[in-house]
Amino acid sequence: MMFGAIFVPDFLLQAAGRADAGLRNRPMVLIDGHGPNFHVVATNRLAAHLGVRLGMTKAAAAEFAGVELIARHKDLETSAHDALLDAAWSFSPKVEDTAVDTVLLDLAGLATLFGSCENLALQIKSRCRALGLDVHVAISANPETARILACAKPGPTLVPDGTEASVLKPLAVDLLAPSEELLGVFRQWGIATCGALAALPVLSLSEGVGQEGVRLHSIAGGQGQRALLLAEHRNIFEESLELDDAVEELEPLSFLLGRLLDQLCARLSARALAIRSIQLQLELLTAFEKAFDTRRELLRKRPVSETFECSLALPRPVQDPKLLLKLLRLRLQSNPPKAPIQKLRMRAEPDRPVALQSGLFLPTAPDPDKLELTLARLSSIAGESNVGFPELLGSHRPDAMRMQKFLVSSVVPSNHKKTDDSKIGFRVIRPPWPANVTLQDGRPVQITFRGQTWKVVQASGPWRSSGEWWEENPWKEDAWDLELRSAGGKSPAAAVYCTVFDALQQKWFVRGSYD
Amino acid sequence: MYVELHARSAFSFLEGGSVPEELAGGCATHGMRSMALLDRDGLYGSPRFHLAMKKLGLQAHIGAEITCAEGGRLALLAGSREGYQNLCRLVTRMKLRSQKGQGAIQLSEAAECNGGLICLSGGDEGWFAHVLERDGVKPAAQCLSQLSAAFGQDNLYVELQRHFRRDQECRNQVAVELARQLHLPLLATNGVCYAAPEQRQILDVFSCLRNHRVLANAGKLLSTNSERYLKTPAQMAALFADLPEAIANTCELSSRLSYTMKDLGYQFPVYRTPDGESQMEFLRARASEGALHRYGSHNEKANRQIQKELALIEKLQLAGYFLIVWDIVRFCREKNILVQGRGSAANSAVCYSLGITAVDPVGMDLLFERFLSEERGEWPDIDLDLPSGEQRERAIQYVYERFGKLGAAMCANVITYRGKSAAREIGKVLSFDPETLDRLSCLVGAWEYTDSNDTLTRQFRDAGLDLKQHRIWKFFELCQKIQDLPRHLGQHSGGMVICQGQLDSIVPLEPATMPGRVVVQWDKEDCADMGIIKVDLLGLGMMAVLEDTLRLIRDHHHEEIDIGSLPPDDPAVYSALQQADTIGLFQVESRAQMSCLPRLRPKYFYDIVVQVAIIRPGPIVGKMVHPYLNRRLGREPIETLHPSLESTLARTLGVPLFQEQLLRMAMIAAGFTGGEAEELRRAFGFKRSEARMKDVEIKLRRGMDLKGITGETQDKIIHSITSFALYGFPESHAASFALLAYASGYLKHHYLAAFTAAMLNNQPMGFYNPATLIKDAQRHGLRFKPIDVMRSHWDCTLEEDTDGFRVRVGLRYVKGLRKETGIAIAEQRERWPWVSIDDLKQRVPQIHIDELRVLAAIGALNFISKDKTFHRRDALWQVESASRNVGPLIAAHIGKNKQTESEPASPLKAMTPKERVFADFHGTGLTVGPHPLAQYRQQLAKQGIAPVSRLKQMPDGKAVSVVGAVIVRQRPGTAKGFVFLSLEDETGVANVIITPQLFEQDHRVVVHHSFLRIQGRLQNQDGVVSVKARQIEPFHLADAEVASHDFH
């Protein structure tokens, strides 16, 4: 009975740099945290050599010239972990998902397929490299010894049966993965190596540190035999990429899409699967001002990135990343995202590959929902921001509104009567009509707009408002409610209009009329 | 004419955009003869408003907007003193029963205290507007009727404001209609929130801060327009042209508001003498008794001075004040609380005789007039230093008990927006991302020193932001605009105001954050301005140390020491001072003091007074240090700035060092009166604005011009005087501190064990960490005993040995050991000594495993075992099993009787010496064993690295290398970017000077490493030794991390 262990050193960094092999050769640190507490959570050897240390603040790390600061993204770690499992499953169906950076494999009966243990170990390394992971591999008769050695040495390490204790003896006790508390105890005891731990009397140890101590004592002595907790097969194939600098052009976007497709296809082919359909989700970067929402429930939230989604259903399963990339490009050309892209997420639905080719491959047109199609057509004609329903914003700025997307409300409208007892309706003129106003003692007496001159019968105002002084385009205006009578005609028409004097433009406008 | 009768200042805390002085200035500019300030829920800005208006010859009406339990606010104006008192009481009642920043009054409560109060129906925030908007016209009419019933028909005005808003005009129309129906007068106001229209932006920012929003999403919480500024009477008349009576009524109401804050009705409490004699007779008797004790019976000079002072005290009717301070001091003495007066009180022989101060002003020839002068007409200022902590709290509680809950309160401390806090708040409101904000605030004042280019402009550039961008520019602009505006109210560190009876009718009181404390709504400057007397009860760590030292001496040496009667010229103390051997000494232990002491070479007590005063930002920035030292060493002639100042500056060799001298200079050179000099003194310590200092400078120059002092001499005098704005000591204050410095030196030299134990028991304090204090004491021959659960108490204690006293380090130094656990260990041990670790675990059941582990790791459990070879790891081994409770069955099975026997040794190896040092530092932050560097000495010697103690014998200019633990890093604001390190090895402490360029280059090494190797040039001049660094490297010593005190 033999067991293999695959360990991904510097897992966080490898996960972050998996899609960009060039990163591995540069000093690189991973930054995590919130608000003012951004700090370094991982460094590669080159960065560590320059003096960057774990726990340093982002600002401190940024002072090191040439060091690449990369934000930590959990999605990338999930994808890397999935890829690790895919690699393991491509060799053995019995795989234990030991840790985010470690898997154990039951190698029983694989000799006929992969040859000797050395050969198998080399193939595992090679498969993992194809999936963007540099791994350590160890093979031993017990899984714990294999795991510890994979953590300790790049390998491939093969442990001859019966030599486990001596191989483990000089290794650091930390590799046994004791709890933090127990590790502290070992440190205070001066127990630094597996050999030192194995030499302690087990009974006294049991009395002092309990069963965990006994278990580690046994592992340290090369007795780590146990059954694997087999992981269930998962068919989730998802890859994502979060960008420090958002991309706007289709060309660089295609390059990134190609990377994701390469990774997905490699994972699927490792599992002897192909792609049936792809869902692409792009997170777009929107400016803070555009995203802010004055609705009470949203006030405290940070601006939310809009997402752009597109799906590609294929008539039959495909494993060719180049072909998939061409299809995706076609789709995006016809309906490009409207803002720079800051995150890409691609999910593939797997299927068994078709053994025979049955004719020329043609991408099938998607079958979009009719409403969405109609809306999309309307949007392309009127513009995205002009389709939907208007929503007033909680601002003093007159006529502050925006368009909201059509929503299907799940709430059944109640039959309550309209309680608003106001008798006056106000018709907003958009865009407002320019006007010429004659003033007397600072009050309007005559107004001309749309070629007609009106006498002011009564004026109420000015109603002064100003604001958004912190922005490039503040506003400042005096509004007047004017009762007007046409200057000519026998039976002069009467109307009540709201006119405004824009103090910044020094111009008069008619904003609307009262019914 | 028009009078603005409803204005709010920035003292409405985030509801006003201008300080009271700006509003008063606007009032004067607009030609208004009076104006009313109504801050929200208090009279926070009233004293400043009153004084500013008074200075401009205008009348300040006082009022407040008070939150009403029924909704909205009541705008109340004080028509008379009774009204003012009622207003204070209402606010106090509301505040004292609520959480800080909350509270409201019922209308019925206001009706009970309606005497002398005028009510306005209010603006947008008023109760009337609130009811009208919420419930409609009829309830609003009822609201006016209720107000009319509560305050009287004649005392209610229906307020109209016009800010060009439709909703407001609707309200006005209803208000006019209702006023006519109810026969109530109309009153036009502008509901002023800021002095000028552009300050609306500040108000918008404050609205965001108040509501925890950013400008982009604050929406309708922001102002509609910028109309709530202080308008001219003509503007207001035009606005209310259709309602002229509303304008006319403002003048009519203003004339009814006869009250001004000049008439607060404050009375200092009367001291009740025991036998019915007068306060003055009683004071004379106490002063005579004290004088006999202090001066003996034949000191004519002292007697004359005391009689002179008593005569003035009698004339100014201040006997009660002196007796009350004396009473506090008496209480402290009775309760064995060490107390000493400081500040200008040390100029008074009466204070010295009464035991309030400990410095002899007659012997030192101190200026009594600085303390008390007939001309100034203000209360004297007596500050009492008390041991910080519980003892000080006892004294404060005594004052509360003595004068009642409404007879005494702490002064407030108005916290204002300063550079960093302003930048952070504005940045948030403008939606800068947290990272940029963090970067900015890290740049602002990370170190005390900022060079001339370190402006906001540079900070922006460093943070990658462009000031030309509109929003960035707004940030810059707003940061400057909100500087010095009040942010919130804190509690003054020790200032207490006391009053004869009802303090709550003089100034509103409110609860402090600290339980059991009440604060007044004014800061100490305002209290002083309003003639309210204050006694400062200040906590001083060194007082606590001295008190503890005296107790230890009493207990162990069986000697009674009186700090006030120490031998005045102990040669050992002066010798230590001359050699800068001053670690742990009060005020003279800093690096800067140490580098000055060998030059100044104190020989007499007055030299210590100078020493304490000279290393202050005032004299340093005023470039007074080197001239004084050079003159003292005879290297330059003694010259005075101007012949007329010779007598004033003679004592300090022609160099002004003390505040009194500066005041006297202003009086002689610029013809300042006593009152003007006092204003100058206030400006020195005035942190509100630099404008006040500028005014004083103009006056000084004008005065000197008149006296014919011009040109360079004038500039020099001005520089000397204004540099004190950066803080300088008054002579009497320096003398009080010098006494403590001398006392600490005396006790350290003669009772080193007691003094060191007391220092260790009162940490954190002073300039050095405990590890450094211990190493210094060891170098002076004191021996320490390690922490031991068989002997140690919570505090450090003295143990007598054949060769003297040793200090047993207390359990307080065990990191992570809770105080209650530590005390329980000591108490249980007193009953029966520990026989095993299990015994300890069982008799102190609250002890955590982590606490046991750290005790074992530092060797504190070693002595439980009778086995001499029992070591720390044996204890650590046993601690683990002791922490696992096994049942009696298993205990019996494994054959252990845990209550009585210690267990057999462990299979673990003993710690190496390096491991022990590491465990000591890790577990206690110090070691009583050898210094971590001692083990490396041979290795260092081979590399040519000298021990620090050898530097003194080396010639000036020699190239040297030193290695040491960084115990202090300092970058003082006055040192032009130079960084100073104190580097400790096993032989002593070396000073290292790092140039700004080198610091810039090796910033990370200097800041982040505990041990450094410095190569540089030795500076050995006048006994002052330092190394000017040329190369800095980290020294890797894996085993110990020494904590440093960083001052930046």
GROMACS .gro file of N, CA, C and O in nm, chain B residues 636-672:
model
  148
 1151GLU      N    1   3.166   8.321   2.638
 1151GLU     CA    2   3.122   8.444   2.572
 1151GLU      C    3   3.081   8.545   2.679
 1151GLU      O    4   3.044   8.506   2.790
 1152PRO      N    5   3.094   8.673   2.644
 1152PRO     CA    6   3.064   8.774   2.748
 1152PRO      C    7   2.914   8.780   2.779
 1152PRO      O    8   2.832   8.743   2.695
 1153ILE      N    9   2.887   8.823   2.901
 1153ILE     CA   10   2.746   8.836   2.941
 1153ILE      C   11   2.693   8.969   2.889
 1153ILE      O   12   2.734   9.075   2.934
 1154GLU      N   13   2.609   8.961   2.790
 1154GLU     CA   14   2.549   9.082   2.732
 1154GLU      C   15   2.399   9.072   2.740
 1154GLU      O   16   2.343   8.963   2.729
 1155THR      N   17   2.337   9.185   2.758
 1155THR     CA   18   2.191   9.184   2.766
 1155THR      C   19   2.135   9.240   2.636
 1155THR      O   20   2.201   9.320   2.570
 1156LEU      N   21   2.015   9.197   2.601
 1156LEU     CA   22   1.954   9.241   2.475
 1156LEU      C   23   1.946   9.394   2.467
 1156LEU      O   24   1.963   9.453   2.362
 1157HIS      N   25   1.921   9.455   2.583
 1157HIS     CA   26   1.909   9.600   2.587
 1157HIS      C   27   1.946   9.643   2.729
 1157HIS      O   28   1.914   9.572   2.825
 1158PRO      N   29   2.013   9.755   2.745
 1158PRO     CA   30   2.058   9.794   2.880
 1158PRO      C   31   1.943   9.799   2.981
 1158PRO      O   32   1.962   9.766   3.098
 1159SER      N   33   1.826   9.836   2.933
 1159SER     CA   34   1.714   9.850   3.028
 1159SER      C   35   1.671   9.714   3.085
 1159SER      O   36   1.598   9.707   3.184
 1160LEU      N   37   1.717   9.606   3.023
 1160LEU     CA   38   1.672   9.473   3.068
 1160LEU      C   39   1.774   9.406   3.159
 1160LEU      O   40   1.756   9.291   3.199
 1161GLU      N   41   1.883   9.477   3.190
 1161GLU     CA   42   1.991   9.414   3.265
 1161GLU      C   43   1.946   9.353   3.396
 1161GLU      O   44   1.976   9.238   3.427
 1162SER      N   45   1.871   9.432   3.474
 1162SER     CA   46   1.832   9.381   3.607
 1162SER      C   47   1.739   9.260   3.593
 1162SER      O   48   1.746   9.167   3.672
 1163THR      N   49   1.655   9.263   3.490
 1163THR     CA   50   1.560   9.153   3.473
 1163THR      C   51   1.632   9.023   3.439
 1163THR      O   52   1.591   8.915   3.483
 1164LEU      N   53   1.738   9.034   3.360
 1164LEU     CA   54   1.801   8.913   3.308
 1164LEU      C   55   1.931   8.876   3.379
 1164LEU      O   56   2.000   8.781   3.339
 1165ALA      N   57   1.963   8.951   3.484
 1165ALA     CA   58   2.093   8.929   3.550
 1165ALA      C   59   2.105   8.786   3.603
 1165ALA      O   60   2.209   8.722   3.590
 1166ARG      N   61   1.997   8.732   3.661
 1166ARG     CA   62   2.004   8.600   3.723
 1166ARG      C   63   2.033   8.491   3.622
 1166ARG      O   64   2.080   8.383   3.655
 1167THR      N   65   1.996   8.515   3.497
 1167THR     CA   66   2.015   8.411   3.396
 1167THR      C   67   2.116   8.456   3.291
 1167THR      O   68   2.105   8.425   3.173
 1168LEU      N   69   2.215   8.530   3.337
 1168LEU     CA   70   2.332   8.572   3.257
 1168LEU      C   71   2.290   8.645   3.129
 1168LEU      O   72   2.349   8.626   3.023
 1169GLY      N   73   2.189   8.723   3.139
 1169GLY     CA   74   2.144   8.805   3.025
 1169GLY      C   75   2.059   8.731   2.924
 1169GLY      O   76   2.021   8.786   2.821
 1170VAL      N   77   2.029   8.605   2.952
 1170VAL     CA   78   1.949   8.526   2.857
 1170VAL      C   79   1.812   8.502   2.919
 1170VAL      O   80   1.804   8.451   3.031
 1171PRO      N   81   1.705   8.539   2.850
 1171PRO     CA   82   1.573   8.514   2.910
 1171PRO      C   83   1.537   8.366   2.906
 1171PRO      O   84   1.544   8.305   2.800
 1172LEU      N   85   1.504   8.311   3.021
 1172LEU     CA   86   1.473   8.169   3.027
 1172LEU      C   87   1.334   8.142   3.085
 1172LEU      O   88   1.278   8.036   3.062
 1173PHE      N   89   1.284   8.234   3.162
 1173PHE     CA   90   1.158   8.209   3.233
 1173PHE      C   91   1.049   8.303   3.183
 1173PHE      O   92   1.077   8.415   3.137
 1174GLN      N   93   0.927   8.256   3.199
 1174GLN     CA   94   0.813   8.335   3.156
 1174GLN      C   95   0.809   8.472   3.224
 1174GLN      O   96   0.781   8.573   3.160
 1175GLU      N   97   0.841   8.474   3.354
 1175GLU     CA   98   0.836   8.600   3.427
 1175GLU      C   99   0.928   8.703   3.364
 1175GLU      O  100   0.895   8.822   3.355
 1176GLN      N  101   1.044   8.653   3.320
 1176GLN     CA  102   1.141   8.745   3.260
 1176GLN      C  103   1.086   8.803   3.130
 1176GLN      O  104   1.105   8.920   3.101
 1177LEU      N  105   1.018   8.719   3.056
 1177LEU     CA  106   0.961   8.765   2.930
 1177LEU      C  107   0.853   8.870   2.954
 1177LEU      O  108   0.844   8.970   2.883
 1178LEU      N  109   0.774   8.847   3.059
 1178LEU     CA  110   0.668   8.944   3.090
 1178LEU      C  111   0.731   9.076   3.133
 1178LEU      O  112   0.690   9.184   3.091
 1179ARG      N  113   0.832   9.063   3.217
 1179ARG     CA  114   0.900   9.184   3.265
 1179ARG      C  115   0.964   9.258   3.147
 1179ARG      O  116   0.961   9.381   3.139
 1180MET      N  117   1.021   9.182   3.053
 1180MET     CA  118   1.081   9.244   2.934
 1180MET      C  119   0.976   9.322   2.856
 1180MET      O  120   1.001   9.434   2.810
 1181ALA      N  121   0.857   9.260   2.843
 1181ALA     CA  122   0.751   9.329   2.769
 1181ALA      C  123   0.711   9.457   2.840
 1181ALA      O  124   0.681   9.559   2.777
 1182MET      N  125   0.712   9.450   2.972
 1182MET     CA  126   0.672   9.569   3.048
 1182MET      C  127   0.777   9.679   3.037
 1182MET      O  128   0.745   9.796   3.021
 1183ILE      N  129   0.905   9.637   3.044
 1183ILE     CA  130   1.011   9.739   3.041
 1183ILE      C  131   1.033   9.789   2.899
 1183ILE      O  132   1.034   9.909   2.873
 1184ALA      N  133   1.048   9.695   2.804
 1184ALA     CA  134   1.088   9.735   2.669
 1184ALA      C  135   0.972   9.791   2.588
 1184ALA      O  136   0.990   9.879   2.505
 1185ALA      N  137   0.854   9.736   2.608
 1185ALA     CA  138   0.741   9.778   2.523
 1185ALA      C  139   0.635   9.854   2.601
 1185ALA      O  140   0.529   9.885   2.547
 1186GLY      N  141   0.663   9.880   2.729
 1186GLY     CA  142   0.571   9.959   2.809
 1186GLY      C  143   0.437   9.892   2.834
 1186GLY      O  144   0.335   9.958   2.851
 1187PHE      N  145   0.436   9.760   2.835
 1187PHE     CA  146   0.312   9.687   2.863
 1187PHE      C  147   0.268   9.715   3.007
 1187PHE      O  148   0.351   9.723   3.097
   0.00000   0.00000   0.00000
